[in-house]
mmCIF file of C-alpha atoms and ligand atoms in Angstrom:
data_model
loop_
_atom_site.group_PDB
_atom_site.id
_atom_site.type_symbol
_atom_site.label_atom_id
_atom_site.label_comp_id
_atom_site.label_asym_id
_atom_site.label_seq_id
_atom_site.Cartn_x
_atom_site.Cartn_y
_atom_site.Cartn_z
ATOM 1 C CA MET N 1063 -72.595 26.124 -32.590
ATOM 2 C CA PRO N 1064 -69.808 28.652 -30.980
ATOM 3 C CA LEU N 1065 -66.819 30.108 -32.243
ATOM 4 C CA ILE N 1066 -64.584 28.676 -29.451
ATOM 5 C CA ASP N 1067 -64.197 24.531 -29.056
ATOM 6 C CA ARG N 1068 -62.879 24.841 -25.595
ATOM 7 C CA ASP N 1069 -63.914 26.630 -22.421
ATOM 8 C CA PRO N 1070 -63.969 30.112 -21.633
ATOM 9 C CA LEU N 1071 -60.158 31.210 -20.120
ATOM 10 C CA LEU N 1072 -61.471 32.926 -17.021
ATOM 11 C CA LEU N 1073 -60.184 35.988 -16.781
ATOM 12 C CA THR N 1074 -61.833 36.998 -13.270
ATOM 13 C CA PRO N 1075 -60.880 37.088 -9.912
ATOM 14 C CA GLY N 1076 -62.112 33.833 -9.044
ATOM 15 C CA PRO N 1077 -63.225 30.968 -10.101
ATOM 16 C CA LEU N 1078 -60.537 30.715 -12.353
ATOM 17 C CA THR N 1079 -58.562 29.142 -15.130
ATOM 18 C CA THR N 1080 -57.503 25.775 -14.088
ATOM 19 C CA SER N 1081 -54.216 23.152 -15.959
ATOM 20 C CA LEU N 1082 -55.457 20.306 -17.306
ATOM 21 C CA ARG N 1083 -53.899 18.133 -14.056
ATOM 22 C CA THR N 1084 -56.446 20.427 -11.281
ATOM 23 C CA LYS N 1085 -59.602 19.379 -12.827
ATOM 24 C CA GLN N 1086 -57.986 15.577 -13.076
ATOM 25 C CA ALA N 1087 -57.400 15.485 -9.671
ATOM 26 C CA MET N 1088 -61.483 15.216 -9.232
ATOM 27 C CA LEU N 1089 -62.014 12.195 -11.102
ATOM 28 C CA HIS N 1090 -61.517 10.141 -7.585
ATOM 29 C CA ASP N 1091 -63.876 9.171 -5.197
ATOM 30 C CA HIS N 1092 -62.523 10.391 -1.279
ATOM 31 C CA GLY N 1093 -63.560 8.311 1.272
ATOM 32 C CA SER N 1094 -64.016 11.171 4.417
ATOM 33 C CA TRP N 1095 -63.074 8.870 6.970
ATOM 34 C CA ASP N 1096 -60.261 7.532 4.681
ATOM 35 C CA PRO N 1097 -56.953 7.930 6.122
ATOM 36 C CA GLY N 1098 -55.643 8.507 2.054
ATOM 37 C CA PHE N 1099 -57.988 11.352 2.002
ATOM 38 C CA ASN N 1100 -57.305 12.603 5.698
ATOM 39 C CA GLY N 1101 -53.262 12.392 4.525
ATOM 40 C CA ILE N 1102 -53.715 14.340 1.381
ATOM 41 C CA THR N 1103 -55.868 17.452 3.826
ATOM 42 C CA ALA N 1104 -52.790 17.372 6.310
ATOM 43 C CA SER N 1105 -50.129 17.190 3.640
ATOM 44 C CA VAL N 1106 -52.643 20.763 2.194
ATOM 45 C CA CYS N 1107 -52.474 22.241 5.312
ATOM 46 C CA ARG N 1108 -48.809 21.761 6.025
ATOM 47 C CA GLN N 1109 -48.208 22.960 2.245
ATOM 48 C CA LEU N 1110 -50.519 25.852 3.020
ATOM 49 C CA LEU N 1111 -48.631 26.840 6.862
ATOM 50 C CA ASP N 1112 -44.889 26.497 4.733
ATOM 51 C CA ILE N 1113 -45.633 29.015 1.891
ATOM 52 C CA VAL N 1114 -45.797 31.929 4.985
ATOM 53 C CA HIS N 1115 -43.141 30.243 6.842
ATOM 54 C CA GLY N 1116 -45.913 30.126 9.619
ATOM 55 C CA ALA N 1117 -45.090 26.184 10.689
ATOM 56 C CA ASP N 1118 -43.739 27.388 14.022
ATOM 57 C CA THR N 1119 -46.297 29.764 14.964
ATOM 58 C CA HIS N 1120 -49.611 28.975 13.514
ATOM 59 C CA VAL N 1121 -51.793 26.559 12.576
ATOM 60 C CA CYS N 1122 -53.954 26.127 9.166
ATOM 61 C CA VAL N 1123 -58.236 24.976 9.547
ATOM 62 C CA PRO N 1124 -59.362 24.687 6.904
ATOM 63 C CA LEU N 1125 -63.534 25.332 6.408
ATOM 64 C CA GLN N 1126 -65.949 24.178 3.905
ATOM 65 C CA GLY N 1127 -67.536 27.105 1.448
ATOM 66 C CA SER N 1128 -66.362 30.268 -0.544
ATOM 67 C CA GLY N 1129 -63.287 32.512 0.948
ATOM 68 C CA THR N 1130 -65.866 34.521 2.447
ATOM 69 C CA PHE N 1131 -67.221 31.581 4.373
ATOM 70 C CA ALA N 1132 -63.865 31.655 5.890
ATOM 71 C CA VAL N 1133 -64.027 35.326 6.611
ATOM 72 C CA GLU N 1134 -66.909 35.299 8.815
ATOM 73 C CA ALA N 1135 -65.450 32.447 10.787
ATOM 74 C CA ALA N 1136 -62.401 34.161 11.696
ATOM 75 C CA LEU N 1137 -64.155 37.010 12.698
ATOM 76 C CA GLY N 1138 -67.076 35.244 14.418
ATOM 77 C CA THR N 1139 -63.849 33.141 15.952
ATOM 78 C CA LEU N 1140 -61.211 35.554 16.950
ATOM 79 C CA VAL N 1141 -63.107 38.336 18.246
ATOM 80 C CA PRO N 1142 -64.519 38.462 21.331
ATOM 81 C CA HIS N 1143 -68.112 39.411 21.938
ATOM 82 C CA THR N 1144 -66.462 42.487 23.809
ATOM 83 C CA GLY N 1145 -64.103 42.858 20.857
ATOM 84 C CA LYS N 1146 -64.261 45.776 18.397
ATOM 85 C CA VAL N 1147 -62.545 46.067 14.822
ATOM 86 C CA LEU N 1148 -61.130 48.733 12.885
ATOM 87 C CA VAL N 1149 -61.914 48.295 9.550
ATOM 88 C CA PRO N 1150 -59.704 50.587 7.121
ATOM 89 C CA ASN N 1151 -62.133 50.722 3.968
ATOM 90 C CA HIS N 1152 -61.286 51.281 0.519
ATOM 91 C CA GLY N 1153 -63.341 49.051 -1.335
ATOM 92 C CA ALA N 1154 -65.383 46.174 -1.497
ATOM 93 C CA TYR N 1155 -64.198 43.823 0.337
ATOM 94 C CA CYS N 1156 -63.431 45.600 2.679
ATOM 95 C CA ALA N 1157 -67.895 47.194 2.550
ATOM 96 C CA ARG N 1158 -67.951 42.909 3.138
ATOM 97 C CA ILE N 1159 -65.564 42.683 6.591
ATOM 98 C CA LEU N 1160 -67.463 45.320 8.151
ATOM 99 C CA ARG N 1161 -71.533 43.946 7.007
ATOM 100 C CA ILE N 1162 -70.113 39.775 9.167
ATOM 101 C CA LEU N 1163 -69.136 42.618 11.778
ATOM 102 C CA GLY N 1164 -72.534 43.606 11.681
ATOM 103 C CA VAL N 1165 -73.853 40.639 11.697
ATOM 104 C CA LEU N 1166 -72.410 39.054 14.045
ATOM 105 C CA GLY N 1167 -73.299 42.169 16.459
ATOM 106 C CA ARG N 1168 -69.076 42.435 16.561
ATOM 107 C CA ASP N 1169 -68.175 46.551 17.302
ATOM 108 C CA ALA N 1170 -66.582 47.950 14.578
ATOM 109 C CA VAL N 1171 -65.248 51.219 13.348
ATOM 110 C CA GLU N 1172 -64.647 51.871 10.154
ATOM 111 C CA LEU N 1173 -61.397 54.069 8.984
ATOM 112 C CA PRO N 1174 -62.704 55.689 5.610
ATOM 113 C CA LEU N 1175 -60.883 56.157 2.681
ATOM 114 C CA ALA N 1176 -60.332 56.722 -1.166
ATOM 115 C CA GLU N 1177 -60.355 53.722 -3.345
ATOM 116 C CA ASP N 1178 -57.844 54.605 -5.346
ATOM 117 C CA GLN N 1179 -55.904 54.803 -2.656
ATOM 118 C CA PRO N 1180 -53.165 52.241 -1.100
ATOM 119 C CA MET N 1181 -54.236 51.495 2.888
ATOM 120 C CA ASP N 1182 -51.962 54.385 5.076
ATOM 121 C CA PRO N 1183 -50.179 52.966 7.815
ATOM 122 C CA ALA N 1184 -49.722 56.157 9.592
ATOM 123 C CA ALA N 1185 -53.670 56.613 9.854
ATOM 124 C CA ILE N 1186 -53.965 52.662 11.099
ATOM 125 C CA GLU N 1187 -51.849 54.030 13.599
ATOM 126 C CA ALA N 1188 -53.774 57.161 14.787
ATOM 127 C CA ALA N 1189 -57.171 55.656 14.285
ATOM 128 C CA LEU N 1190 -55.726 52.999 16.935
ATOM 129 C CA GLN N 1191 -53.827 55.478 19.351
ATOM 130 C CA ALA N 1192 -57.801 57.012 19.465
ATOM 131 C CA ASP N 1193 -59.710 54.599 20.760
ATOM 132 C CA PRO N 1194 -57.783 52.019 23.069
ATOM 133 C CA GLY N 1195 -60.878 50.162 22.684
ATOM 134 C CA ILE N 1196 -60.119 48.709 19.408
ATOM 135 C CA THR N 1197 -58.942 44.874 19.527
ATOM 136 C CA HIS N 1198 -58.222 43.972 16.676
ATOM 137 C CA VAL N 1199 -58.048 45.134 12.974
ATOM 138 C CA ALA N 1200 -58.892 43.735 10.040
ATOM 139 C CA VAL N 1201 -57.507 44.396 6.646
ATOM 140 C CA VAL N 1202 -57.518 43.466 2.922
ATOM 141 C CA HIS N 1203 -54.146 42.502 1.273
ATOM 142 C CA CYS N 1204 -55.359 43.032 -2.184
ATOM 143 C CA GLU N 1205 -58.910 44.517 -2.672
ATOM 144 C CA THR N 1206 -60.282 42.612 -5.114
ATOM 145 C CA GLY N 1207 -62.892 45.383 -5.989
ATOM 146 C CA THR N 1208 -59.907 47.571 -7.000
ATOM 147 C CA GLY N 1209 -57.238 45.744 -7.936
ATOM 148 C CA ILE N 1210 -55.237 47.828 -5.384
ATOM 149 C CA LEU N 1211 -52.235 47.122 -3.144
ATOM 150 C CA ASN N 1212 -51.557 46.883 0.031
ATOM 151 C CA PRO N 1213 -48.504 47.837 2.005
ATOM 152 C CA LEU N 1214 -49.310 44.539 4.598
ATOM 153 C CA ALA N 1215 -45.951 44.017 6.182
ATOM 154 C CA GLU N 1216 -46.050 48.255 6.941
ATOM 155 C CA ILE N 1217 -49.277 47.797 7.874
ATOM 156 C CA ALA N 1218 -48.919 44.800 10.072
ATOM 157 C CA GLN N 1219 -45.515 46.733 12.286
ATOM 158 C CA VAL N 1220 -48.173 49.567 12.880
ATOM 159 C CA VAL N 1221 -50.585 47.185 14.717
ATOM 160 C CA ALA N 1222 -47.768 44.856 16.752
ATOM 161 C CA ALA N 1223 -46.346 48.313 17.786
ATOM 162 C CA GLN N 1224 -49.838 49.362 19.358
ATOM 163 C CA GLY N 1225 -51.275 46.186 21.029
ATOM 164 C CA ARG N 1226 -53.308 44.846 18.370
ATOM 165 C CA ALA N 1227 -54.357 41.767 16.832
ATOM 166 C CA LEU N 1228 -53.853 41.647 13.036
ATOM 167 C CA ILE N 1229 -56.837 39.422 11.128
ATOM 168 C CA VAL N 1230 -55.695 39.845 7.429
ATOM 169 C CA ASP N 1231 -57.792 38.661 4.173
ATOM 170 C CA ALA N 1232 -55.428 37.841 1.849
ATOM 171 C CA MET N 1233 -57.701 35.943 -0.759
ATOM 172 C CA SER N 1234 -56.313 36.952 -3.476
ATOM 173 C CA SER N 1235 -52.533 37.707 -2.940
ATOM 174 C CA PHE N 1236 -51.830 34.620 -0.860
ATOM 175 C CA GLY N 1237 -49.689 32.633 -2.956
ATOM 176 C CA ALA N 1238 -49.063 34.957 -5.615
ATOM 177 C CA LEU N 1239 -47.389 38.321 -2.884
ATOM 178 C CA PRO N 1240 -44.958 37.275 -0.434
ATOM 179 C CA ILE N 1241 -46.166 37.448 3.013
ATOM 180 C CA ASP N 1242 -43.989 35.638 6.129
ATOM 181 C CA ALA N 1243 -45.799 35.626 9.303
ATOM 182 C CA ARG N 1244 -41.967 35.210 10.650
ATOM 183 C CA ALA N 1245 -41.511 38.856 10.056
ATOM 184 C CA LEU N 1246 -45.250 40.512 9.524
ATOM 185 C CA PRO N 1247 -47.205 39.570 12.522
ATOM 186 C CA PHE N 1248 -50.761 38.221 12.670
ATOM 187 C CA ASP N 1249 -52.784 36.488 14.283
ATOM 188 C CA ALA N 1250 -55.903 35.644 11.193
ATOM 189 C CA LEU N 1251 -54.443 35.801 7.462
ATOM 190 C CA ILE N 1252 -57.556 34.511 4.915
ATOM 191 C CA ALA N 1253 -57.386 32.960 1.681
ATOM 192 C CA ALA N 1254 -59.446 29.246 -0.752
ATOM 193 C CA SER N 1255 -58.867 27.008 -2.403
ATOM 194 C CA GLY N 1256 -59.871 29.136 -5.797
ATOM 195 C CA LYS N 1257 -57.553 31.860 -6.095
ATOM 196 C CA CYS N 1258 -53.996 32.161 -6.666
ATOM 197 C CA LEU N 1259 -53.527 29.116 -5.479
ATOM 198 C CA GLU N 1260 -54.982 27.468 -9.033
ATOM 199 C CA GLY N 1261 -57.270 24.736 -7.075
ATOM 200 C CA VAL N 1262 -60.813 25.075 -7.379
ATOM 201 C CA PRO N 1263 -63.628 26.994 -5.348
ATOM 202 C CA GLY N 1264 -65.452 25.062 -2.526
ATOM 203 C CA MET N 1265 -62.582 25.601 0.783
ATOM 204 C CA GLY N 1266 -61.328 28.544 2.141
ATOM 205 C CA PHE N 1267 -58.390 28.217 5.459
ATOM 206 C CA VAL N 1268 -57.586 30.550 8.399
ATOM 207 C CA LEU N 1269 -54.014 30.320 9.022
ATOM 208 C CA ALA N 1270 -54.061 30.981 13.085
ATOM 209 C CA ARG N 1271 -51.599 31.652 15.463
ATOM 210 C CA ARG N 1272 -52.003 28.922 17.862
ATOM 211 C CA SER N 1273 -51.862 30.689 21.125
ATOM 212 C CA ALA N 1274 -55.314 32.750 19.458
ATOM 213 C CA LEU N 1275 -56.758 30.095 17.976
ATOM 214 C CA GLU N 1276 -56.350 28.461 22.191
ATOM 215 C CA ALA N 1277 -57.935 31.330 23.942
ATOM 216 C CA SER N 1278 -60.953 31.270 21.270
ATOM 217 C CA ALA N 1279 -62.944 28.086 22.616
ATOM 218 C CA GLY N 1280 -66.363 28.587 22.620
ATOM 219 C CA GLN N 1281 -66.158 32.066 21.222
ATOM 220 C CA CYS N 1282 -67.854 31.274 17.763
ATOM 221 C CA HIS N 1283 -71.737 32.389 17.325
ATOM 222 C CA SER N 1284 -71.830 29.626 14.969
ATOM 223 C CA LEU N 1285 -71.550 25.644 15.214
ATOM 224 C CA ALA N 1286 -70.781 25.723 11.416
ATOM 225 C CA MET N 1287 -68.494 28.194 11.520
ATOM 226 C CA ASP N 1288 -66.427 27.250 14.659
ATOM 227 C CA LEU N 1289 -62.713 27.400 13.662
ATOM 228 C CA HIS N 1290 -61.452 26.232 17.274
ATOM 229 C CA ASP N 1291 -63.996 23.155 17.424
ATOM 230 C CA GLN N 1292 -62.708 22.858 14.148
ATOM 231 C CA TRP N 1293 -58.958 23.083 14.681
ATOM 232 C CA ALA N 1294 -60.060 20.491 17.778
ATOM 233 C CA TYR N 1295 -61.253 18.277 15.308
ATOM 234 C CA LEU N 1296 -59.062 17.791 13.420
ATOM 235 C CA GLN N 1297 -56.377 17.386 15.701
ATOM 236 C CA LYS N 1298 -58.070 14.651 17.574
ATOM 237 C CA THR N 1299 -59.040 12.662 14.612
ATOM 238 C CA THR N 1300 -57.400 13.672 11.191
ATOM 239 C CA GLN N 1301 -60.813 14.213 10.040
ATOM 240 C CA TRP N 1302 -62.916 17.337 9.200
ATOM 241 C CA ARG N 1303 -65.807 18.210 11.464
ATOM 242 C CA PHE N 1304 -68.775 17.819 8.987
ATOM 243 C CA THR N 1305 -68.325 16.628 5.360
ATOM 244 C CA PRO N 1306 -64.947 17.813 3.727
ATOM 245 C CA PRO N 1307 -65.200 18.678 0.058
ATOM 246 C CA THR N 1308 -63.440 16.023 -1.026
ATOM 247 C CA HIS N 1309 -62.787 16.760 -4.871
ATOM 248 C CA VAL N 1310 -61.759 20.241 -4.350
ATOM 249 C CA VAL N 1311 -59.320 18.683 -1.967
ATOM 250 C CA ALA N 1312 -57.704 16.348 -3.910
ATOM 251 C CA ALA N 1313 -57.549 19.473 -6.228
ATOM 252 C CA LEU N 1314 -56.035 21.707 -4.310
ATOM 253 C CA ALA N 1315 -53.402 19.507 -3.293
ATOM 254 C CA GLU N 1316 -52.251 18.905 -7.225
ATOM 255 C CA ALA N 1317 -52.667 22.581 -7.797
ATOM 256 C CA LEU N 1318 -50.218 22.813 -4.722
ATOM 257 C CA GLN N 1319 -48.127 20.232 -6.403
ATOM 258 C CA GLN N 1320 -47.894 22.521 -10.175
ATOM 259 C CA PHE N 1321 -47.428 25.419 -7.883
ATOM 260 C CA GLN N 1322 -43.829 23.630 -6.103
ATOM 261 C CA GLU N 1323 -42.919 22.294 -9.856
ATOM 262 C CA GLU N 1324 -43.229 26.526 -11.407
ATOM 263 C CA GLY N 1325 -41.134 27.521 -8.007
ATOM 264 C CA GLY N 1326 -43.743 27.841 -5.663
ATOM 265 C CA GLN N 1327 -44.936 32.225 -4.895
ATOM 266 C CA ALA N 1328 -42.023 34.147 -6.738
ATOM 267 C CA ALA N 1329 -42.564 32.688 -9.575
ATOM 268 C CA ARG N 1330 -46.085 32.489 -9.119
ATOM 269 C CA GLY N 1331 -46.084 36.279 -8.625
ATOM 270 C CA ALA N 1332 -43.966 36.816 -11.430
ATOM 271 C CA ARG N 1333 -46.149 35.103 -14.022
ATOM 272 C CA TYR N 1334 -49.234 37.484 -13.068
ATOM 273 C CA ALA N 1335 -46.938 40.125 -12.879
ATOM 274 C CA ALA N 1336 -45.761 39.700 -16.573
ATOM 275 C CA ASN N 1337 -49.638 39.273 -17.053
ATOM 276 C CA ALA N 1338 -50.690 42.655 -15.569
ATOM 277 C CA GLN N 1339 -47.530 44.417 -17.513
ATOM 278 C CA ARG N 1340 -48.148 42.825 -21.037
ATOM 279 C CA LEU N 1341 -52.593 43.170 -20.659
ATOM 280 C CA VAL N 1342 -51.950 46.827 -19.438
ATOM 281 C CA GLN N 1343 -49.113 47.503 -22.371
ATOM 282 C CA GLY N 1344 -51.734 45.763 -24.854
ATOM 283 C CA MET N 1345 -55.177 47.511 -23.387
ATOM 284 C CA SER N 1346 -53.320 50.679 -24.178
ATOM 285 C CA ALA N 1347 -52.438 50.160 -27.321
ATOM 286 C CA LEU N 1348 -56.467 50.465 -27.920
ATOM 287 C CA GLY N 1349 -57.091 53.553 -25.792
ATOM 288 C CA LEU N 1350 -57.624 51.562 -22.575
ATOM 289 C CA GLN N 1351 -56.626 53.205 -19.598
ATOM 290 C CA PRO N 1352 -56.351 51.216 -15.945
ATOM 291 C CA PHE N 1353 -58.328 52.970 -13.044
ATOM 292 C CA LEU N 1354 -55.286 52.616 -10.070
ATOM 293 C CA ALA N 1355 -51.586 54.093 -10.721
ATOM 294 C CA PRO N 1356 -48.776 51.785 -11.313
ATOM 295 C CA ALA N 1357 -47.301 51.977 -8.410
ATOM 296 C CA VAL N 1358 -49.988 51.101 -6.563
ATOM 297 C CA GLN N 1359 -51.431 48.676 -8.481
ATOM 298 C CA ALA N 1360 -51.336 44.665 -7.686
ATOM 299 C CA PRO N 1361 -50.381 42.343 -10.470
ATOM 300 C CA ILE N 1362 -53.625 40.346 -9.673
ATOM 301 C CA ILE N 1363 -56.596 41.837 -11.703
ATOM 302 C CA VAL N 1364 -56.813 45.629 -13.290
ATOM 303 C CA THR N 1365 -59.656 47.885 -13.089
ATOM 304 C CA PHE N 1366 -59.874 49.832 -17.100
ATOM 305 C CA HIS N 1367 -61.834 52.421 -17.184
ATOM 306 C CA ALA N 1368 -64.987 52.332 -20.416
ATOM 307 C CA PRO N 1369 -64.502 53.365 -23.570
ATOM 308 C CA GLN N 1370 -66.191 57.187 -23.053
ATOM 309 C CA HIS N 1371 -67.784 56.423 -27.412
ATOM 310 C CA PRO N 1372 -71.743 56.173 -27.113
ATOM 311 C CA ALA N 1373 -71.765 53.045 -28.160
ATOM 312 C CA TRP N 1374 -70.098 51.813 -25.087
ATOM 313 C CA HIS N 1375 -72.237 48.771 -23.439
ATOM 314 C CA PHE N 1376 -70.764 46.403 -20.784
ATOM 315 C CA GLN N 1377 -73.127 43.839 -22.054
ATOM 316 C CA THR N 1378 -71.902 43.493 -25.844
ATOM 317 C CA PHE N 1379 -68.583 44.155 -24.717
ATOM 318 C CA TYR N 1380 -68.497 40.992 -22.575
ATOM 319 C CA GLU N 1381 -70.500 38.950 -24.847
ATOM 320 C CA GLY N 1382 -67.993 39.968 -28.047
ATOM 321 C CA VAL N 1383 -65.620 38.958 -25.302
ATOM 322 C CA ARG N 1384 -67.170 36.049 -24.563
ATOM 323 C CA GLU N 1385 -67.903 34.446 -27.837
ATOM 324 C CA ARG N 1386 -63.856 34.785 -28.813
ATOM 325 C CA GLY N 1387 -63.226 32.410 -25.965
ATOM 326 C CA PHE N 1388 -62.527 35.258 -22.514
ATOM 327 C CA ILE N 1389 -64.726 36.019 -19.591
ATOM 328 C CA LEU N 1390 -63.866 39.362 -17.904
ATOM 329 C CA TYR N 1391 -65.528 40.357 -15.156
ATOM 330 C CA PRO N 1392 -67.712 43.969 -13.810
ATOM 331 C CA GLY N 1393 -66.216 47.000 -12.627
ATOM 332 C CA LYS N 1394 -66.954 47.111 -9.056
ATOM 333 C CA LEU N 1395 -66.981 50.861 -8.209
ATOM 334 C CA THR N 1396 -69.611 53.463 -7.974
ATOM 335 C CA GLN N 1397 -68.514 56.241 -9.129
ATOM 336 C CA VAL N 1398 -66.796 55.868 -12.160
ATOM 337 C CA GLU N 1399 -67.286 53.445 -15.357
ATOM 338 C CA THR N 1400 -65.389 50.750 -15.268
ATOM 339 C CA PHE N 1401 -64.379 46.774 -15.794
ATOM 340 C CA ARG N 1402 -61.998 44.349 -14.539
ATOM 341 C CA VAL N 1403 -59.428 41.631 -16.401
ATOM 342 C CA GLY N 1404 -57.871 39.151 -13.568
ATOM 343 C CA CYS N 1405 -54.533 37.995 -14.404
ATOM 344 C CA ILE N 1406 -54.964 35.259 -11.962
ATOM 345 C CA GLY N 1407 -55.408 31.686 -13.042
ATOM 346 C CA ALA N 1408 -53.407 28.999 -15.382
ATOM 347 C CA ILE N 1409 -52.937 31.477 -17.770
ATOM 348 C CA THR N 1410 -49.898 32.940 -19.358
ATOM 349 C CA PRO N 1411 -48.622 36.372 -21.205
ATOM 350 C CA HIS N 1412 -49.104 33.976 -24.702
ATOM 351 C CA ASP N 1413 -52.780 33.729 -23.504
ATOM 352 C CA ILE N 1414 -53.390 38.119 -22.065
ATOM 353 C CA ASP N 1415 -51.740 38.237 -26.215
ATOM 354 C CA GLN N 1416 -54.635 36.107 -27.588
ATOM 355 C CA VAL N 1417 -57.393 38.118 -25.075
ATOM 356 C CA VAL N 1418 -56.105 41.466 -26.217
ATOM 357 C CA HIS N 1419 -56.395 40.540 -29.619
ATOM 358 C CA ALA N 1420 -60.658 39.495 -28.566
ATOM 359 C CA VAL N 1421 -60.906 42.299 -26.972
ATOM 360 C CA GLY N 1422 -59.774 45.025 -29.361
ATOM 361 C CA ALA N 1423 -61.820 42.636 -32.331
ATOM 362 C CA THR N 1424 -65.340 43.180 -29.674
ATOM 363 C CA LEU N 1425 -64.069 47.150 -29.560
ATOM 364 C CA ARG N 1426 -64.045 47.397 -33.512
ATOM 365 C CA GLN N 1427 -67.020 45.575 -33.992
ATOM 366 C CA MET N 1428 -69.317 48.034 -31.798
ATOM 367 C CA GLY N 1429 -67.687 50.729 -33.589
ATOM 368 C CA ILE N 1430 -65.619 51.872 -31.011
ATOM 369 C CA VAL N 1431 -61.608 51.942 -32.397
ATOM 370 C CA ASN N 1432 -58.849 53.733 -30.327
ATOM 371 C CA HIS N 1433 -60.892 56.796 -28.638
ATOM 372 C CA ALA N 1434 -58.766 58.892 -26.844
HETATM 373 C C1 LIG Y 1861 -62.644 35.877 -3.407
HETATM 374 C C2 LIG Y 1861 -62.481 37.552 -2.529
HETATM 375 C C3 LIG Y 1861 -63.290 36.939 -1.328
HETATM 376 C C4 LIG Y 1861 -63.894 35.707 -1.250
HETATM 377 O O1 LIG Y 1861 -65.358 35.724 -1.733
HETATM 378 P P1 LIG Y 1861 -65.982 34.554 -1.767
HETATM 379 O O2 LIG Y 1861 -67.550 34.771 -3.340
HETATM 380 O O3 LIG Y 1861 -66.701 34.129 -1.242
HETATM 381 O O4 LIG Y 1861 -65.169 33.863 -2.606
HETATM 382 C C5 LIG Y 1861 -62.420 37.652 0.030
HETATM 383 N N1 LIG Y 1861 -61.665 38.458 -0.444
HETATM 384 C C6 LIG Y 1861 -61.216 39.121 -1.421
HETATM 385 C C7 LIG Y 1861 -60.529 40.263 -1.150
HETATM 386 C C8 LIG Y 1861 -61.389 38.372 -2.839
HETATM 387 O O5 LIG Y 1861 -61.275 38.756 -3.807
#
């Protein structure tokens, strides 16, 4: 018998812990042709646009699959074959964008950056000035590999001033951190159901500038990934092209209802910030230090240095914490040994206290106590 008689809480960057209401929304079968279901899709898309105040300029294109599918679809649809994309790279998800562009055969220019430093808008500006052939810039808002926050508004200003288009992977920030399409110019902003909106995984979405999407007809390398085609079909029929993830969409609609009840983005971001603060405090008391400086840490996921102790072994640590009811995440860095703890999902600072307690108990069991 497991010690804990409930699902473990997921302290991970998705899938994450969802509320009972969100899970219960999946107890129904919806027909993809049914006006009731298509009304849910339309309402979800409207709300997603409203979160970034984008209804006047942008459209929402939902897409089946995990977040990466939507990133690949946005790049494949919006970047023409003759395009060239600047990718500032300071982590795993930036590197994934570069990989996607390579697979798609789109020209890419990497701007390599230190993994513990945010993107520098001046460096992006210099790279754009140096290469007039660059048509697009693709950035990650919160690089979930480390948990670092990038200055998106400043980056968007620089990119717009240089007359290039911006594509943003806002997967781990959307809904939790402020993004305002009226002041922050972008051609595409990409996120998914199973991150800060606290839905279940299975649906990505791209908030695309209407004019850019309209200009992209016939440009995509792929049928299933073609956002223009997906959008045109939705416009014409109110239906998804191909089978929609009906349960996922229903769960997202219910999760959005709770998002609004909580107080929208500001309240969601404040709860995550409280989680992150409580986590860092509690872990510090156990001698565990964050990898990033506080000023650049996003309140989404925190990377911690592994204890400098001969008894440290991530798998043992993971299993000990798991037995106590919590799932953590391995680090994604190549140079230093780390592990990660997510602050997002249907969890509160009270849950974080329990996580810290479980981490402390596990470290004591492993013989690692209050190391420096
Ligand atoms: C989660 C995430 C993605 C998508 O990853 P999937 O495994 O495809 O869901 C992309 N970018 C960032 C920054 C993420 O946090």
